[in-house]
mmCIF file of C-alpha atoms and ligand atoms in Angstrom:
data_model
loop_
_atom_site.group_PDB
_atom_site.id
_atom_site.type_symbol
_atom_site.label_atom_id
_atom_site.label_comp_id
_atom_site.label_asym_id
_atom_site.label_seq_id
_atom_site.Cartn_x
_atom_site.Cartn_y
_atom_site.Cartn_z
ATOM 1 C CA MET A 10 0.396 -9.102 -22.346
ATOM 2 C CA SER A 11 -1.130 -8.421 -18.613
ATOM 3 C CA SER A 12 1.261 -7.458 -15.865
ATOM 4 C CA ILE A 13 0.843 -11.111 -14.491
ATOM 5 C CA GLU A 14 1.277 -12.842 -18.020
ATOM 6 C CA HIS A 15 4.661 -10.584 -18.099
ATOM 7 C CA ALA A 16 6.117 -11.501 -14.697
ATOM 8 C CA HIS A 17 5.227 -15.188 -15.451
ATOM 9 C CA ALA A 18 7.406 -14.785 -18.415
ATOM 10 C CA LEU A 19 10.196 -13.352 -16.882
ATOM 11 C CA VAL A 20 10.350 -15.962 -14.079
ATOM 12 C CA ALA A 21 9.820 -18.827 -16.453
ATOM 13 C CA GLU A 22 13.056 -17.633 -18.410
ATOM 14 C CA ALA A 23 14.885 -16.700 -15.654
ATOM 15 C CA GLY A 24 17.832 -18.828 -14.360
ATOM 16 C CA ARG A 25 18.479 -18.055 -10.888
ATOM 17 C CA VAL A 26 15.803 -16.380 -8.801
ATOM 18 C CA ALA A 27 16.290 -14.798 -5.361
ATOM 19 C CA THR A 28 13.604 -13.293 -3.404
ATOM 20 C CA PHE A 29 13.287 -10.048 -1.379
ATOM 21 C CA THR A 30 10.420 -10.047 0.903
ATOM 22 C CA GLY A 31 8.650 -7.584 3.376
ATOM 23 C CA ALA A 32 5.637 -8.051 5.919
ATOM 24 C CA GLY A 33 3.072 -7.911 2.974
ATOM 25 C CA LEU A 34 3.959 -11.433 2.134
ATOM 26 C CA SER A 35 3.077 -12.841 5.811
ATOM 27 C CA ALA A 36 -0.029 -10.381 6.011
ATOM 28 C CA GLU A 37 -2.740 -13.047 4.670
ATOM 29 C CA SER A 38 -1.248 -15.112 7.675
ATOM 30 C CA GLY A 39 -2.625 -12.792 9.977
ATOM 31 C CA ILE A 40 0.621 -10.769 10.968
ATOM 32 C CA ASP A 41 0.342 -7.072 10.852
ATOM 33 C CA THR A 42 2.576 -5.064 8.557
ATOM 34 C CA PHE A 43 4.432 -1.987 9.764
ATOM 35 C CA ARG A 44 2.787 0.191 7.606
ATOM 36 C CA ASP A 45 -0.829 -0.664 6.762
ATOM 37 C CA PRO A 46 -3.258 0.794 9.348
ATOM 38 C CA ALA A 47 -3.370 -1.722 12.246
ATOM 39 C CA THR A 48 -6.480 -2.835 14.461
ATOM 40 C CA GLY A 49 -6.986 -3.606 17.804
ATOM 41 C CA TYR A 50 -5.229 -2.760 21.198
ATOM 42 C CA TRP A 51 -1.994 -2.411 19.236
ATOM 43 C CA ALA A 52 -3.436 0.123 16.944
ATOM 44 C CA ARG A 53 -2.438 3.039 19.186
ATOM 45 C CA TYR A 54 1.167 2.424 19.200
ATOM 46 C CA ASP A 55 3.587 3.327 16.233
ATOM 47 C CA PRO A 56 5.718 0.111 15.488
ATOM 48 C CA ALA A 57 8.477 2.721 14.373
ATOM 49 C CA GLU A 58 8.571 4.133 17.988
ATOM 50 C CA LEU A 59 8.224 0.678 19.614
ATOM 51 C CA ALA A 60 10.917 -0.913 17.333
ATOM 52 C CA SER A 61 13.714 1.423 18.175
ATOM 53 C CA PRO A 62 16.560 1.671 21.032
ATOM 54 C CA ALA A 63 14.691 4.875 22.033
ATOM 55 C CA GLY A 64 11.467 3.075 22.809
ATOM 56 C CA PHE A 65 12.909 0.487 24.599
ATOM 57 C CA ALA A 66 14.851 3.042 26.814
ATOM 58 C CA ALA A 67 11.369 4.846 27.215
ATOM 59 C CA ASP A 68 9.207 1.641 28.217
ATOM 60 C CA PRO A 69 11.057 -1.694 27.926
ATOM 61 C CA GLY A 70 8.301 -3.520 29.430
ATOM 62 C CA LEU A 71 5.660 -1.843 26.681
ATOM 63 C CA VAL A 72 8.250 -2.899 23.956
ATOM 64 C CA ILE A 73 8.583 -6.685 25.315
ATOM 65 C CA ASP A 74 4.714 -6.664 25.579
ATOM 66 C CA TRP A 75 4.384 -5.721 22.220
ATOM 67 C CA TYR A 76 6.669 -8.445 20.568
ATOM 68 C CA ASN A 77 5.087 -10.875 22.910
ATOM 69 C CA HIS A 78 1.950 -9.895 21.234
ATOM 70 C CA ARG A 79 3.345 -10.359 17.947
ATOM 71 C CA ARG A 80 4.889 -13.500 18.940
ATOM 72 C CA ARG A 81 1.781 -15.281 20.106
ATOM 73 C CA THR A 82 -0.011 -14.222 17.212
ATOM 74 C CA LEU A 83 2.918 -15.884 15.000
ATOM 75 C CA ALA A 84 2.813 -18.945 17.412
ATOM 76 C CA ALA A 85 -0.800 -19.408 16.119
ATOM 77 C CA ALA A 86 -0.474 -18.614 12.268
ATOM 78 C CA GLU A 87 0.244 -20.742 9.263
ATOM 79 C CA PRO A 88 2.195 -19.940 6.226
ATOM 80 C CA ASN A 89 -0.141 -18.992 3.238
ATOM 81 C CA ALA A 90 -0.143 -19.750 -0.445
ATOM 82 C CA ALA A 91 2.529 -17.650 -1.205
ATOM 83 C CA HIS A 92 5.121 -18.675 1.511
ATOM 84 C CA ARG A 93 4.145 -22.451 0.296
ATOM 85 C CA ALA A 94 4.517 -21.619 -3.616
ATOM 86 C CA LEU A 95 7.884 -19.956 -2.412
ATOM 87 C CA ALA A 96 9.225 -23.259 -0.788
ATOM 88 C CA GLU A 97 8.381 -25.306 -3.360
ATOM 89 C CA GLN A 98 10.899 -23.883 -5.479
ATOM 90 C CA ALA A 99 14.136 -25.458 -3.696
ATOM 91 C CA ASP A 100 16.780 -23.259 -5.683
ATOM 92 C CA LEU A 101 15.278 -19.802 -4.629
ATOM 93 C CA THR A 102 17.558 -18.091 -2.097
ATOM 94 C CA HIS A 103 15.026 -15.645 0.106
ATOM 95 C CA VAL A 104 16.248 -12.459 1.520
ATOM 96 C CA THR A 105 13.633 -11.410 3.808
ATOM 97 C CA GLN A 106 13.005 -8.281 6.271
ATOM 98 C CA ASN A 107 10.296 -10.544 8.331
ATOM 99 C CA VAL A 108 11.403 -11.563 11.447
ATOM 100 C CA ASP A 109 9.007 -14.592 11.313
ATOM 101 C CA HIS A 110 9.726 -17.914 10.277
ATOM 102 C CA LEU A 111 6.716 -18.592 8.297
ATOM 103 C CA LEU A 112 8.910 -19.403 4.892
ATOM 104 C CA GLU A 113 10.823 -21.834 6.879
ATOM 105 C CA ARG A 114 7.590 -23.667 8.138
ATOM 106 C CA ALA A 115 6.437 -23.911 4.785
ATOM 107 C CA GLY A 116 9.682 -25.900 4.031
ATOM 108 C CA ALA A 117 12.128 -22.970 2.241
ATOM 109 C CA GLN A 118 15.767 -24.013 2.848
ATOM 110 C CA ARG A 119 17.636 -20.742 2.089
ATOM 111 C CA VAL A 120 16.327 -17.991 3.991
ATOM 112 C CA LEU A 121 18.283 -14.983 5.116
ATOM 113 C CA HIS A 122 16.915 -12.815 7.710
ATOM 114 C CA LEU A 123 17.971 -9.376 7.338
ATOM 115 C CA HIS A 124 16.346 -8.098 10.265
ATOM 116 C CA GLY A 125 16.686 -10.626 12.806
ATOM 117 C CA SER A 126 14.285 -13.157 14.521
ATOM 118 C CA ILE A 127 11.488 -12.976 16.865
ATOM 119 C CA GLY A 128 12.048 -16.457 17.956
ATOM 120 C CA LEU A 129 15.386 -15.425 19.871
ATOM 121 C CA ASP A 130 16.127 -13.165 22.573
ATOM 122 C CA ARG A 131 19.517 -11.532 23.115
ATOM 123 C CA CYS A 132 21.336 -9.229 25.344
ATOM 124 C CA HIS A 133 20.542 -5.599 24.945
ATOM 125 C CA ARG A 134 23.989 -4.563 25.857
ATOM 126 C CA ALA A 135 25.339 -7.161 23.246
ATOM 127 C CA CYS A 136 27.421 -9.343 25.572
ATOM 128 C CA GLY A 137 26.881 -12.192 23.226
ATOM 129 C CA TYR A 138 24.068 -13.901 25.391
ATOM 130 C CA GLU A 139 21.296 -15.424 23.046
ATOM 131 C CA GLU A 140 18.484 -17.588 24.059
ATOM 132 C CA ARG A 141 15.737 -19.301 21.896
ATOM 133 C CA ILE A 142 12.537 -18.723 23.378
ATOM 134 C CA ASP A 143 8.837 -20.189 23.112
ATOM 135 C CA ILE A 144 7.012 -17.957 21.262
ATOM 136 C CA SER A 145 3.678 -19.286 22.356
ATOM 137 C CA ALA A 146 4.733 -18.590 25.845
ATOM 138 C CA PRO A 147 7.171 -15.612 25.466
ATOM 139 C CA PRO A 148 8.535 -14.454 28.884
ATOM 140 C CA GLY A 149 8.252 -10.984 29.815
ATOM 141 C CA LEU A 150 11.021 -8.205 30.601
ATOM 142 C CA ARG A 151 13.779 -10.020 32.394
ATOM 143 C CA PRO A 152 17.640 -9.510 32.787
ATOM 144 C CA CYS A 153 20.387 -11.076 31.061
ATOM 145 C CA PRO A 154 21.636 -13.961 32.891
ATOM 146 C CA SER A 155 25.221 -13.445 31.968
ATOM 147 C CA CYS A 156 25.453 -9.520 32.550
ATOM 148 C CA GLY A 157 22.194 -8.024 34.112
ATOM 149 C CA ALA A 158 21.208 -5.791 31.266
ATOM 150 C CA PRO A 159 17.857 -6.198 29.862
ATOM 151 C CA LEU A 160 17.024 -9.056 27.425
ATOM 152 C CA ARG A 161 15.400 -8.451 24.339
ATOM 153 C CA PRO A 162 14.236 -9.623 20.886
ATOM 154 C CA ALA A 163 16.989 -10.473 18.727
ATOM 155 C CA VAL A 164 15.488 -8.490 15.876
ATOM 156 C CA VAL A 165 17.032 -5.208 14.088
ATOM 157 C CA TRP A 166 15.519 -2.030 15.200
ATOM 158 C CA PHE A 167 15.360 1.338 13.654
ATOM 159 C CA GLY A 168 18.892 2.824 13.602
ATOM 160 C CA GLU A 169 20.773 -0.451 14.225
ATOM 161 C CA THR A 170 23.170 -1.859 11.808
ATOM 162 C CA LEU A 171 22.191 -5.124 10.217
ATOM 163 C CA PRO A 172 23.865 -8.672 10.726
ATOM 164 C CA GLU A 173 27.219 -8.231 8.852
ATOM 165 C CA ALA A 174 27.330 -11.675 7.460
ATOM 166 C CA THR A 175 23.752 -11.955 6.767
ATOM 167 C CA TRP A 176 24.110 -8.720 4.763
ATOM 168 C CA ILE A 177 26.896 -10.121 2.884
ATOM 169 C CA ALA A 178 25.201 -13.089 2.080
ATOM 170 C CA SER A 179 22.053 -11.129 0.703
ATOM 171 C CA VAL A 180 24.161 -9.184 -1.461
ATOM 172 C CA GLU A 181 26.041 -12.306 -2.908
ATOM 173 C CA ALA A 182 22.849 -13.984 -3.642
ATOM 174 C CA ILE A 183 21.164 -11.172 -5.006
ATOM 175 C CA SER A 184 24.277 -10.303 -7.190
ATOM 176 C CA ALA A 185 24.128 -13.759 -8.606
ATOM 177 C CA ALA A 186 20.577 -13.530 -9.511
ATOM 178 C CA ASP A 187 18.898 -13.236 -12.895
ATOM 179 C CA LEU A 188 15.683 -12.006 -11.509
ATOM 180 C CA LEU A 189 14.791 -10.622 -8.070
ATOM 181 C CA LEU A 190 11.038 -11.237 -6.952
ATOM 182 C CA VAL A 191 10.019 -8.485 -4.645
ATOM 183 C CA ILE A 192 7.108 -9.448 -2.497
ATOM 184 C CA GLY A 193 5.166 -7.597 -0.148
ATOM 185 C CA THR A 194 7.363 -4.584 1.055
ATOM 186 C CA SER A 195 6.879 -1.018 1.171
ATOM 187 C CA GLY A 196 10.645 -0.682 0.023
ATOM 188 C CA VAL A 197 11.309 2.291 2.172
ATOM 189 C CA VAL A 198 13.547 1.056 4.824
ATOM 190 C CA TYR A 199 17.288 1.038 4.013
ATOM 191 C CA PRO A 200 19.686 -0.453 3.664
ATOM 192 C CA ALA A 201 17.451 -3.435 3.065
ATOM 193 C CA ALA A 202 15.499 -1.525 0.232
ATOM 194 C CA GLY A 203 18.635 -0.731 -1.505
ATOM 195 C CA LEU A 204 19.047 -4.518 -2.443
ATOM 196 C CA ILE A 205 16.702 -3.805 -5.293
ATOM 197 C CA ASP A 206 18.557 -0.977 -6.635
ATOM 198 C CA HIS A 207 21.564 -3.324 -6.559
ATOM 199 C CA ALA A 208 19.660 -6.247 -8.035
ATOM 200 C CA ARG A 209 19.009 -3.545 -11.233
ATOM 201 C CA SER A 210 22.605 -2.220 -11.163
ATOM 202 C CA THR A 211 23.913 -5.730 -11.745
ATOM 203 C CA GLY A 212 21.449 -6.602 -14.602
ATOM 204 C CA ALA A 213 18.939 -8.801 -12.873
ATOM 205 C CA ALA A 214 15.145 -8.469 -13.911
ATOM 206 C CA VAL A 215 13.099 -7.015 -11.133
ATOM 207 C CA VAL A 216 9.433 -8.350 -10.500
ATOM 208 C CA VAL A 217 7.427 -6.628 -7.981
ATOM 209 C CA VAL A 218 4.320 -8.235 -6.364
ATOM 210 C CA ASN A 219 2.522 -5.793 -3.907
ATOM 211 C CA ALA A 220 -0.964 -4.480 -2.628
ATOM 212 C CA GLU A 221 -0.170 -1.138 -3.912
ATOM 213 C CA PRO A 222 2.352 0.391 -5.991
ATOM 214 C CA ILE A 223 5.806 1.162 -4.526
ATOM 215 C CA ARG A 224 8.898 3.406 -5.493
ATOM 216 C CA ALA A 225 11.122 0.592 -7.285
ATOM 217 C CA PRO A 226 12.967 -0.015 -10.433
ATOM 218 C CA ALA A 227 10.664 -2.939 -11.669
ATOM 219 C CA ASP A 228 10.511 -4.248 -15.131
ATOM 220 C CA VAL A 229 7.118 -5.180 -14.053
ATOM 221 C CA ALA A 230 4.628 -4.603 -11.017
ATOM 222 C CA VAL A 231 1.843 -6.755 -10.071
ATOM 223 C CA ILE A 232 -0.862 -5.282 -8.150
ATOM 224 C CA GLY A 233 -2.733 -7.232 -5.471
ATOM 225 C CA SER A 234 -2.633 -10.082 -2.772
ATOM 226 C CA ALA A 235 0.404 -11.929 -2.553
ATOM 227 C CA ALA A 236 -0.888 -15.134 -1.559
ATOM 228 C CA ASP A 237 -3.011 -14.637 -4.865
ATOM 229 C CA LEU A 238 -0.638 -13.748 -7.059
ATOM 230 C CA VAL A 239 2.837 -15.551 -6.178
ATOM 231 C CA PRO A 240 1.436 -19.096 -6.991
ATOM 232 C CA MET A 241 0.405 -17.911 -10.422
ATOM 233 C CA ILE A 242 3.609 -16.149 -11.032
ATOM 234 C CA LEU A 243 5.682 -19.201 -10.038
ATOM 235 C CA ALA A 244 3.227 -21.903 -11.664
ATOM 236 C CA GLY A 245 4.818 -24.365 -13.975
ATOM 237 C CA ARG A 246 8.513 -22.851 -13.091
ATOM 238 C CA ARG A 247 11.228 -25.604 -13.853
ATOM 239 C CA VAL A 248 12.829 -25.603 -10.393
ATOM 240 C CA GLY A 249 16.788 -25.284 -11.181
ATOM 241 C CA GLN A 250 19.381 -27.372 -9.485
ATOM 242 C CA ALA A 251 19.964 -26.149 -5.697
ATOM 243 C CA ASP A 252 23.580 -25.422 -5.517
ATOM 244 C CA ALA A 253 25.404 -25.148 -2.325
ATOM 245 C CA GLY A 254 24.400 -21.496 -1.415
ATOM 246 C CA PRO A 255 23.768 -20.159 1.951
ATOM 247 C CA GLY A 256 21.544 -22.102 4.215
ATOM 248 C CA SER A 257 19.184 -20.319 6.409
ATOM 249 C CA ASP A 258 20.786 -18.136 9.076
ATOM 250 C CA VAL A 259 18.786 -18.060 12.281
ATOM 251 C CA TRP A 260 15.872 -20.706 12.295
HETATM 252 N N1 APR B 9 -0.002 -8.971 -0.594
HETATM 253 C C1 APR B 9 1.047 -8.159 -1.016
HETATM 254 N N2 APR B 9 1.516 -6.989 -0.573
HETATM 255 C C2 APR B 9 0.676 -6.713 0.883
HETATM 256 C C3 APR B 9 -0.243 -7.285 1.585
HETATM 257 C C4 APR B 9 -0.662 -8.682 0.614
HETATM 258 N N3 APR B 9 -1.417 -9.353 1.338
HETATM 259 N N4 APR B 9 -0.597 -6.790 2.488
HETATM 260 C C5 APR B 9 0.178 -5.565 2.746
HETATM 261 N N5 APR B 9 0.960 -5.602 1.372
HETATM 262 C C6 APR B 9 2.003 -4.551 1.557
HETATM 263 C C7 APR B 9 1.748 -3.154 1.552
HETATM 264 O O1 APR B 9 1.029 -2.540 0.676
HETATM 265 C C8 APR B 9 2.834 -2.532 1.849
HETATM 266 O O2 APR B 9 3.507 -1.839 0.636
HETATM 267 O O3 APR B 9 3.225 -5.048 1.817
HETATM 268 C C9 APR B 9 4.020 -3.733 1.960
HETATM 269 C C10 APR B 9 4.189 -3.822 3.611
HETATM 270 O O4 APR B 9 5.116 -2.520 3.864
HETATM 271 P P1 APR B 9 5.937 -2.424 5.331
HETATM 272 O O5 APR B 9 4.670 -2.544 6.604
HETATM 273 O O6 APR B 9 6.452 -1.122 5.263
HETATM 274 O O7 APR B 9 6.663 -3.778 5.727
HETATM 275 P P2 APR B 9 8.277 -3.784 5.246
HETATM 276 O O8 APR B 9 8.230 -3.177 3.840
HETATM 277 O O9 APR B 9 8.479 -5.484 5.380
HETATM 278 O O10 APR B 9 9.031 -3.038 6.449
HETATM 279 C C11 APR B 9 10.411 -2.992 6.483
HETATM 280 O O11 APR B 9 10.545 -1.763 8.341
HETATM 281 O O12 APR B 9 9.351 -1.698 10.092
HETATM 282 C C12 APR B 9 10.364 -1.977 9.679
HETATM 283 O O13 APR B 9 12.082 -3.727 10.243
HETATM 284 C C13 APR B 9 10.730 -3.593 9.877
HETATM 285 O O14 APR B 9 11.410 -5.370 8.378
HETATM 286 C C14 APR B 9 10.374 -4.201 8.311
HETATM 287 C C15 APR B 9 10.901 -2.998 7.829
#
């Protein structure tokens, strides 16, 4: 049996399925991943430095410009075949590290954004101010209207803690799953990547779809393009009853 047939069979026989996704899911929509080589103007900068409190302290305008570049790219992007195939499965809960909303744009209902949303700004001092922005025409660096500290994207940076309610909902969704479908993540950023180990420890099957092998406790790893493989793996799956589970958190 090929790896894709194996993955298809596991998904077909699983009742509850959850997904855990990363930047590779959106790569074929034209959104740069974090750890694959980038091209163009922003390739000279390291995302791990820009997406950090230290990077923001060193040059807040640069960090906002980088996010606004990503926002404008996202505004012009479309969900790809993998997003669409996932969204067709109404009973799935999606735990994503992606700060885009391409799963929701494809029609997915239950998306938990572990690393926040690029469509929101919030106060960097965390006074509680939050604002939805137009990602096609994002504002530049500006002060919080409530307390004067700088505003920043409402995303989780390196070294910051994950949103607690989203983390708890994600652990619950994965604890309840018979199978975790891991798509397009290098699986190296913790605590998010620990959800793969958690799925395994609760007895769920783990299916990985990624452009290259990753270190994860998978029953089967299918190597290749998410947009090609995800629709094949989900083809013919009987969509279960969507229960009252968590709705999407930020979009
Ligand atoms: N199809 C499938 N997989 C792909 C594709 C594709 N078309 N393109 C790239 N990939 C894979 C890459 O091989 C890589 O293993 O997707 C993975 C993307 O890994 P990262 O760039 O590390 O992205 P991610 O795992 O989402 O990063 C986790 O780190 O930078 C932080 O907070 C940020 O949420 C992000 C987190």
